[in-house]
Structure formats: C-alpha cells, structure tokens
Amino acid sequence: MKIILLMFVAVVMFFASCQKTATVSLQKATFKVRGNCEMCRERIENAIGDLKGIETVQWTAQTEEAVVEFNPAKVTQADMEKAVAKSGHDTQNEKATDEVYKTLPDCCLYRDQKSNHH
Ligand SMILES: [Cu+2]
C-alpha cells in the first residue's frame, strides 16, 4: 500500500514539474503597422512570424494594427517592429527606409495616398 502511495506521489510530482516547464507565459502586444491590402498583410505577418518566439500574429488593414502573441524570453516588440520596417512597412516606432519602401508594389504604397494625383 505504501508503494502505491509513493508511486502516486511520484506521478503527481512528475506532472506538476512537466506543467511548469511546458507552460510558457505568453505576452500579447498590439502595435501600429502601416499598410493597405492583403499583400501587405502577408508581408507583415511573415516578417513577424519568421522571428523566434512568435506564437500567433494577425494584422488587419482596417485598423493597421498587428496583434501578436509571443514568448517574451525569446523576442521583443522592438524586434518585431524592426523586422516589419525591414520588410517595408512603417510601425509606430520604426520607419522603413526609402530604399525598401520603393520596392513595394503600387497597391502597397501607404505613405502618400493623398498626393497620388500627379
Ligand atoms: Cu499591400
């Protein structure tokens, strides 16, 4: 009987320790990313999704916001914004260089939509 009890305790402890290592405390971040269309969405989501520690990423054209679930031990919001800027999209803290911006397809040029009547 004692052995069974010991085994039971061991099993409980095993699961308890398992859970501790398996549970990564994810963090959620929402930040502005400029863009227009579905192509932008793919570009932005890929740029963020390629980073280590990203759990989910979703960008919406209407709100121009990226919502990311990530492991804060592996990646930071600054990393994500830098990666997005490198792909050609301005974020709230990072600006894409003109060189990269110019390589975007016409439909994705989000910067001067009001002055395209020339
Ligand atoms: Cu686009």
PDB file of N, CA, C and O in Angstrom, residues 24-78:
ATOM      1  N   VAL A  24       4.673  28.181 -21.078  1.00  0.00           N
ATOM      2  CA  VAL A  24       5.415  29.395 -21.383  1.00  0.00           C
ATOM      3  C   VAL A  24       4.446  30.552 -21.198  1.00  0.00           C
ATOM      4  O   VAL A  24       3.355  30.545 -21.740  1.00  0.00           O
ATOM      5  N   SER A  25       4.845  31.501 -20.413  1.00  0.00           N
ATOM      6  CA  SER A  25       3.937  32.635 -20.211  1.00  0.00           C
ATOM      7  C   SER A  25       4.025  33.568 -21.410  1.00  0.00           C
ATOM      8  O   SER A  25       4.996  34.293 -21.589  1.00  0.00           O
ATOM      9  N   LEU A  26       3.004  33.489 -22.246  1.00  0.00           N
ATOM     10  CA  LEU A  26       2.980  34.297 -23.461  1.00  0.00           C
ATOM     11  C   LEU A  26       2.533  35.710 -23.146  1.00  0.00           C
ATOM     12  O   LEU A  26       1.796  35.949 -22.206  1.00  0.00           O
ATOM     13  N   GLN A  27       3.023  36.625 -23.963  1.00  0.00           N
ATOM     14  CA  GLN A  27       2.628  38.007 -23.810  1.00  0.00           C
ATOM     15  C   GLN A  27       1.920  38.449 -25.079  1.00  0.00           C
ATOM     16  O   GLN A  27       2.134  37.887 -26.140  1.00  0.00           O
ATOM     17  N   LYS A  28       1.067  39.432 -24.950  1.00  0.00           N
ATOM     18  CA  LYS A  28       0.346  39.914 -26.110  1.00  0.00           C
ATOM     19  C   LYS A  28       0.720  41.367 -26.366  1.00  0.00           C
ATOM     20  O   LYS A  28       0.820  42.156 -25.424  1.00  0.00           O
ATOM     21  N   ALA A  29       0.961  41.688 -27.629  1.00  0.00           N
ATOM     22  CA  ALA A  29       1.292  43.069 -27.984  1.00  0.00           C
ATOM     23  C   ALA A  29       0.433  43.511 -29.150  1.00  0.00           C
ATOM     24  O   ALA A  29       0.134  42.734 -30.057  1.00  0.00           O
ATOM     25  N   THR A  30       0.012  44.744 -29.111  1.00  0.00           N
ATOM     26  CA  THR A  30      -0.733  45.342 -30.224  1.00  0.00           C
ATOM     27  C   THR A  30      -0.027  46.625 -30.604  1.00  0.00           C
ATOM     28  O   THR A  30       0.227  47.464 -29.748  1.00  0.00           O
ATOM     29  N   PHE A  31       0.345  46.740 -31.876  1.00  0.00           N
ATOM     30  CA  PHE A  31       1.011  47.975 -32.297  1.00  0.00           C
ATOM     31  C   PHE A  31       0.683  48.317 -33.739  1.00  0.00           C
ATOM     32  O   PHE A  31       0.277  47.475 -34.532  1.00  0.00           O
ATOM     33  N   LYS A  32       0.849  49.597 -34.054  1.00  0.00           N
ATOM     34  CA  LYS A  32       0.525  50.136 -35.377  1.00  0.00           C
ATOM     35  C   LYS A  32       1.526  49.682 -36.417  1.00  0.00           C
ATOM     36  O   LYS A  32       2.737  49.752 -36.192  1.00  0.00           O
ATOM     37  N   VAL A  33       1.021  49.194 -37.542  1.00  0.00           N
ATOM     38  CA  VAL A  33       1.853  48.918 -38.701  1.00  0.00           C
ATOM     39  C   VAL A  33       1.117  49.454 -39.916  1.00  0.00           C
ATOM     40  O   VAL A  33      -0.029  49.071 -40.167  1.00  0.00           O
ATOM     41  N   ARG A  34       1.747  50.344 -40.668  1.00  0.00           N
ATOM     42  CA  ARG A  34       1.100  50.934 -41.833  1.00  0.00           C
ATOM     43  C   ARG A  34       1.055  49.940 -42.980  1.00  0.00           C
ATOM     44  O   ARG A  34       1.992  49.190 -43.204  1.00  0.00           O
ATOM     45  N   GLY A  35      -0.069  49.982 -43.718  1.00  0.00           N
ATOM     46  CA  GLY A  35      -0.218  49.111 -44.865  1.00  0.00           C
ATOM     47  C   GLY A  35      -1.612  49.252 -45.452  1.00  0.00           C
ATOM     48  O   GLY A  35      -2.469  49.914 -44.873  1.00  0.00           O
ATOM     49  N   ASN A  36      -1.838  48.613 -46.630  1.00  0.00           N
ATOM     50  CA  ASN A  36      -3.115  48.798 -47.338  1.00  0.00           C
ATOM     51  C   ASN A  36      -3.918  47.526 -47.538  1.00  0.00           C
ATOM     52  O   ASN A  36      -5.125  47.520 -47.350  1.00  0.00           O
ATOM     53  N   CYS A  37      -3.243  46.457 -47.988  1.00  0.00           N
ATOM     54  CA  CYS A  37      -4.018  45.390 -48.615  1.00  0.00           C
ATOM     55  C   CYS A  37      -3.602  43.998 -48.122  1.00  0.00           C
ATOM     56  O   CYS A  37      -2.825  43.864 -47.183  1.00  0.00           O
ATOM     57  N   GLU A  38      -4.137  42.991 -48.805  1.00  0.00           N
ATOM     58  CA  GLU A  38      -3.852  41.607 -48.442  1.00  0.00           C
ATOM     59  C   GLU A  38      -2.376  41.252 -48.638  1.00  0.00           C
ATOM     60  O   GLU A  38      -1.809  40.463 -47.890  1.00  0.00           O
ATOM     61  N   MET A  39      -1.776  41.865 -49.649  1.00  0.00           N
ATOM     62  CA  MET A  39      -0.350  41.615 -49.871  1.00  0.00           C
ATOM     63  C   MET A  39       0.472  42.172 -48.710  1.00  0.00           C
ATOM     64  O   MET A  39       1.448  41.573 -48.277  1.00  0.00           O
ATOM     65  N   CYS A  40       0.049  43.322 -48.232  1.00  0.00           N
ATOM     66  CA  CYS A  40       0.705  43.900 -47.066  1.00  0.00           C
ATOM     67  C   CYS A  40       0.564  42.948 -45.881  1.00  0.00           C
ATOM     68  O   CYS A  40       1.515  42.728 -45.129  1.00  0.00           O
ATOM     69  N   ARG A  41      -0.640  42.428 -45.728  1.00  0.00           N
ATOM     70  CA  ARG A  41      -0.903  41.546 -44.590  1.00  0.00           C
ATOM     71  C   ARG A  41       0.065  40.360 -44.601  1.00  0.00           C
ATOM     72  O   ARG A  41       0.681  40.037 -43.595  1.00  0.00           O
ATOM     73  N   GLU A  42       0.208  39.739 -45.775  1.00  0.00           N
ATOM     74  CA  GLU A  42       1.118  38.595 -45.865  1.00  0.00           C
ATOM     75  C   GLU A  42       2.551  38.993 -45.542  1.00  0.00           C
ATOM     76  O   GLU A  42       3.261  38.303 -44.816  1.00  0.00           O
ATOM     77  N   ARG A  43       2.948  40.134 -46.093  1.00  0.00           N
ATOM     78  CA  ARG A  43       4.325  40.594 -45.907  1.00  0.00           C
ATOM     79  C   ARG A  43       4.599  40.877 -44.425  1.00  0.00           C
ATOM     80  O   ARG A  43       5.628  40.483 -43.880  1.00  0.00           O
ATOM     81  N   ILE A  44       3.639  41.549 -43.804  1.00  0.00           N
ATOM     82  CA  ILE A  44       3.805  41.925 -42.399  1.00  0.00           C
ATOM     83  C   ILE A  44       3.782  40.688 -41.502  1.00  0.00           C
ATOM     84  O   ILE A  44       4.633  40.513 -40.627  1.00  0.00           O
ATOM     85  N   GLU A  45       2.788  39.832 -41.741  1.00  0.00           N
ATOM     86  CA  GLU A  45       2.662  38.644 -40.888  1.00  0.00           C
ATOM     87  C   GLU A  45       3.847  37.701 -41.056  1.00  0.00           C
ATOM     88  O   GLU A  45       4.302  37.081 -40.102  1.00  0.00           O
ATOM     89  N   ASN A  46       4.379  37.616 -42.273  1.00  0.00           N
ATOM     90  CA  ASN A  46       5.564  36.777 -42.486  1.00  0.00           C
ATOM     91  C   ASN A  46       6.790  37.353 -41.800  1.00  0.00           C
ATOM     92  O   ASN A  46       7.581  36.617 -41.202  1.00  0.00           O
ATOM     93  N   ALA A  47       6.939  38.671 -41.896  1.00  0.00           N
ATOM     94  CA  ALA A  47       8.104  39.314 -41.290  1.00  0.00           C
ATOM     95  C   ALA A  47       8.125  39.053 -39.783  1.00  0.00           C
ATOM     96  O   ALA A  47       9.171  38.744 -39.211  1.00  0.00           O
ATOM     97  N   ILE A  48       6.964  39.150 -39.164  1.00  0.00           N
ATOM     98  CA  ILE A  48       6.894  38.909 -37.719  1.00  0.00           C
ATOM     99  C   ILE A  48       6.954  37.412 -37.427  1.00  0.00           C
ATOM    100  O   ILE A  48       7.687  36.962 -36.542  1.00  0.00           O
ATOM    101  N   GLY A  49       6.215  36.644 -38.200  1.00  0.00           N
ATOM    102  CA  GLY A  49       6.126  35.201 -37.960  1.00  0.00           C
ATOM    103  C   GLY A  49       7.448  34.473 -38.113  1.00  0.00           C
ATOM    104  O   GLY A  49       7.646  33.412 -37.522  1.00  0.00           O
ATOM    105  N   ASP A  50       8.359  35.045 -38.898  1.00  0.00           N
ATOM    106  CA  ASP A  50       9.665  34.412 -39.100  1.00  0.00           C
ATOM    107  C   ASP A  50      10.575  34.524 -37.875  1.00  0.00           C
ATOM    108  O   ASP A  50      11.562  33.804 -37.776  1.00  0.00           O
ATOM    109  N   LEU A  51      10.234  35.418 -36.976  1.00  0.00           N
ATOM    110  CA  LEU A  51      11.074  35.592 -35.789  1.00  0.00           C
ATOM    111  C   LEU A  51      10.865  34.433 -34.822  1.00  0.00           C
ATOM    112  O   LEU A  51       9.816  33.805 -34.800  1.00  0.00           O
ATOM    113  N   LYS A  52      11.873  34.197 -34.000  1.00  0.00           N
ATOM    114  CA  LYS A  52      11.758  33.154 -32.979  1.00  0.00           C
ATOM    115  C   LYS A  52      10.840  33.631 -31.857  1.00  0.00           C
ATOM    116  O   LYS A  52      10.844  34.816 -31.516  1.00  0.00           O
ATOM    117  N   GLY A  53      10.065  32.715 -31.312  1.00  0.00           N
ATOM    118  CA  GLY A  53       9.264  33.053 -30.143  1.00  0.00           C
ATOM    119  C   GLY A  53       7.900  33.638 -30.455  1.00  0.00           C
ATOM    120  O   GLY A  53       7.190  34.048 -29.550  1.00  0.00           O
ATOM    121  N   ILE A  54       7.534  33.673 -31.741  1.00  0.00           N
ATOM    122  CA  ILE A  54       6.218  34.188 -32.107  1.00  0.00           C
ATOM    123  C   ILE A  54       5.209  33.049 -32.093  1.00  0.00           C
ATOM    124  O   ILE A  54       5.421  32.016 -32.723  1.00  0.00           O
ATOM    125  N   GLU A  55       4.122  33.254 -31.363  1.00  0.00           N
ATOM    126  CA  GLU A  55       3.107  32.211 -31.250  1.00  0.00           C
ATOM    127  C   GLU A  55       2.003  32.444 -32.288  1.00  0.00           C
ATOM    128  O   GLU A  55       1.708  31.560 -33.078  1.00  0.00           O
ATOM    129  N   THR A  56       1.411  33.610 -32.289  1.00  0.00           N
ATOM    130  CA  THR A  56       0.412  33.956 -33.302  1.00  0.00           C
ATOM    131  C   THR A  56       0.642  35.396 -33.730  1.00  0.00           C
ATOM    132  O   THR A  56       1.129  36.220 -32.962  1.00  0.00           O
ATOM    133  N   VAL A  57       0.283  35.672 -34.984  1.00  0.00           N
ATOM    134  CA  VAL A  57       0.379  37.047 -35.468  1.00  0.00           C
ATOM    135  C   VAL A  57      -0.781  37.318 -36.410  1.00  0.00           C
ATOM    136  O   VAL A  57      -1.119  36.494 -37.250  1.00  0.00           O
ATOM    137  N   GLN A  58      -1.392  38.478 -36.237  1.00  0.00           N
ATOM    138  CA  GLN A  58      -2.514  38.847 -37.093  1.00  0.00           C
ATOM    139  C   GLN A  58      -2.486  40.343 -37.339  1.00  0.00           C
ATOM    140  O   GLN A  58      -2.422  41.134 -36.405  1.00  0.00           O
ATOM    141  N   TRP A  59      -2.505  40.705 -38.616  1.00  0.00           N
ATOM    142  CA  TRP A  59      -2.540  42.124 -38.977  1.00  0.00           C
ATOM    143  C   TRP A  59      -3.811  42.407 -39.749  1.00  0.00           C
ATOM    144  O   TRP A  59      -4.229  41.606 -40.585  1.00  0.00           O
ATOM    145  N   THR A  60      -4.423  43.533 -39.453  1.00  0.00           N
ATOM    146  CA  THR A  60      -5.664  43.900 -40.140  1.00  0.00           C
ATOM    147  C   THR A  60      -5.484  45.236 -40.831  1.00  0.00           C
ATOM    148  O   THR A  60      -5.020  46.201 -40.222  1.00  0.00           O
ATOM    149  N   ALA A  61      -5.863  45.292 -42.120  1.00  0.00           N
ATOM    150  CA  ALA A  61      -5.694  46.508 -42.905  1.00  0.00           C
ATOM    151  C   ALA A  61      -6.555  47.645 -42.366  1.00  0.00           C
ATOM    152  O   ALA A  61      -6.120  48.796 -42.325  1.00  0.00           O
ATOM    153  N   GLN A  62      -7.765  47.325 -41.957  1.00  0.00           N
ATOM    154  CA  GLN A  62      -8.693  48.366 -41.485  1.00  0.00           C
ATOM    155  C   GLN A  62      -8.147  49.145 -40.299  1.00  0.00           C
ATOM    156  O   GLN A  62      -8.232  50.368 -40.250  1.00  0.00           O
ATOM    157  N   THR A  63      -7.595  48.428 -39.341  1.00  0.00           N
ATOM    158  CA  THR A  63      -7.098  49.090 -38.139  1.00  0.00           C
ATOM    159  C   THR A  63      -5.619  49.445 -38.258  1.00  0.00           C
ATOM    160  O   THR A  63      -5.110  50.234 -37.478  1.00  0.00           O
ATOM    161  N   GLU A  64      -4.942  48.833 -39.243  1.00  0.00           N
ATOM    162  CA  GLU A  64      -3.485  48.955 -39.379  1.00  0.00           C
ATOM    163  C   GLU A  64      -2.802  48.601 -38.064  1.00  0.00           C
ATOM    164  O   GLU A  64      -1.881  49.297 -37.615  1.00  0.00           O
ATOM    165  N   GLU A  65      -3.269  47.526 -37.467  1.00  0.00           N
ATOM    166  CA  GLU A  65      -2.701  47.074 -36.204  1.00  0.00           C
ATOM    167  C   GLU A  65      -2.289  45.607 -36.281  1.00  0.00           C
ATOM    168  O   GLU A  65      -3.021  44.793 -36.851  1.00  0.00           O
ATOM    169  N   ALA A  66      -1.135  45.322 -35.726  1.00  0.00           N
ATOM    170  CA  ALA A  66      -0.682  43.944 -35.601  1.00  0.00           C
ATOM    171  C   ALA A  66      -0.941  43.487 -34.173  1.00  0.00           C
ATOM    172  O   ALA A  66      -0.649  44.207 -33.221  1.00  0.00           O
ATOM    173  N   VAL A  67      -1.519  42.294 -34.038  1.00  0.00           N
ATOM    174  CA  VAL A  67      -1.735  41.703 -32.727  1.00  0.00           C
ATOM    175  C   VAL A  67      -0.891  40.437 -32.664  1.00  0.00           C
ATOM    176  O   VAL A  67      -1.058  39.540 -33.488  1.00  0.00           O
ATOM    177  N   VAL A  68       0.019  40.389 -31.709  1.00  0.00           N
ATOM    178  CA  VAL A  68       0.986  39.301 -31.657  1.00  0.00           C
ATOM    179  C   VAL A  68       0.994  38.659 -30.277  1.00  0.00           C
ATOM    180  O   VAL A  68       0.983  39.355 -29.263  1.00  0.00           O
ATOM    181  N   GLU A  69       0.982  37.339 -30.266  1.00  0.00           N
ATOM    182  CA  GLU A  69       1.226  36.603 -29.032  1.00  0.00           C
ATOM    183  C   GLU A  69       2.629  36.039 -29.114  1.00  0.00           C
ATOM    184  O   GLU A  69       2.983  35.400 -30.103  1.00  0.00           O
ATOM    185  N   PHE A  70       3.426  36.282 -28.093  1.00  0.00           N
ATOM    186  CA  PHE A  70       4.834  35.886 -28.205  1.00  0.00           C
ATOM    187  C   PHE A  70       5.413  35.496 -26.852  1.00  0.00           C
ATOM    188  O   PHE A  70       4.849  35.790 -25.803  1.00  0.00           O
ATOM    189  N   ASN A  71       6.566  34.829 -26.940  1.00  0.00           N
ATOM    190  CA  ASN A  71       7.306  34.439 -25.748  1.00  0.00           C
ATOM    191  C   ASN A  71       8.325  35.531 -25.429  1.00  0.00           C
ATOM    192  O   ASN A  71       9.313  35.693 -26.149  1.00  0.00           O
ATOM    193  N   PRO A  72       8.093  36.296 -24.372  1.00  0.00           N
ATOM    194  CA  PRO A  72       8.954  37.452 -24.084  1.00  0.00           C
ATOM    195  C   PRO A  72      10.401  37.076 -23.764  1.00  0.00           C
ATOM    196  O   PRO A  72      11.276  37.931 -23.790  1.00  0.00           O
ATOM    197  N   ALA A  73      10.652  35.793 -23.508  1.00  0.00           N
ATOM    198  CA  ALA A  73      12.029  35.364 -23.257  1.00  0.00           C
ATOM    199  C   ALA A  73      12.818  35.277 -24.563  1.00  0.00           C
ATOM    200  O   ALA A  73      14.045  35.272 -24.561  1.00  0.00           O
ATOM    201  N   LYS A  74      12.102  35.190 -25.691  1.00  0.00           N
ATOM    202  CA  LYS A  74      12.781  34.972 -26.963  1.00  0.00           C
ATOM    203  C   LYS A  74      12.738  36.168 -27.895  1.00  0.00           C
ATOM    204  O   LYS A  74      13.581  36.301 -28.782  1.00  0.00           O
ATOM    205  N   VAL A  75      11.739  37.019 -27.748  1.00  0.00           N
ATOM    206  CA  VAL A  75      11.564  38.097 -28.721  1.00  0.00           C
ATOM    207  C   VAL A  75      10.878  39.282 -28.041  1.00  0.00           C
ATOM    208  O   VAL A  75      10.169  39.116 -27.061  1.00  0.00           O
ATOM    209  N   THR A  76      11.156  40.472 -28.563  1.00  0.00           N
ATOM    210  CA  THR A  76      10.529  41.676 -28.002  1.00  0.00           C
ATOM    211  C   THR A  76       9.731  42.395 -29.088  1.00  0.00           C
ATOM    212  O   THR A  76       9.911  42.135 -30.280  1.00  0.00           O
ATOM    213  N   GLN A  77       8.896  43.292 -28.638  1.00  0.00           N
ATOM    214  CA  GLN A  77       8.115  44.060 -29.604  1.00  0.00           C
ATOM    215  C   GLN A  77       9.031  44.887 -30.500  1.00  0.00           C
ATOM    216  O   GLN A  77       8.761  45.063 -31.692  1.00  0.00           O
ATOM    217  N   ALA A  78      10.133  45.378 -29.941  1.00  0.00           N
ATOM    218  CA  ALA A  78      11.092  46.151 -30.738  1.00  0.00           C
ATOM    219  C   ALA A  78      11.659  45.298 -31.871  1.00  0.00           C
ATOM    220  O   ALA A  78      11.815  45.780 -32.996  1.00  0.00           O
TER     221      ALA A  78
END
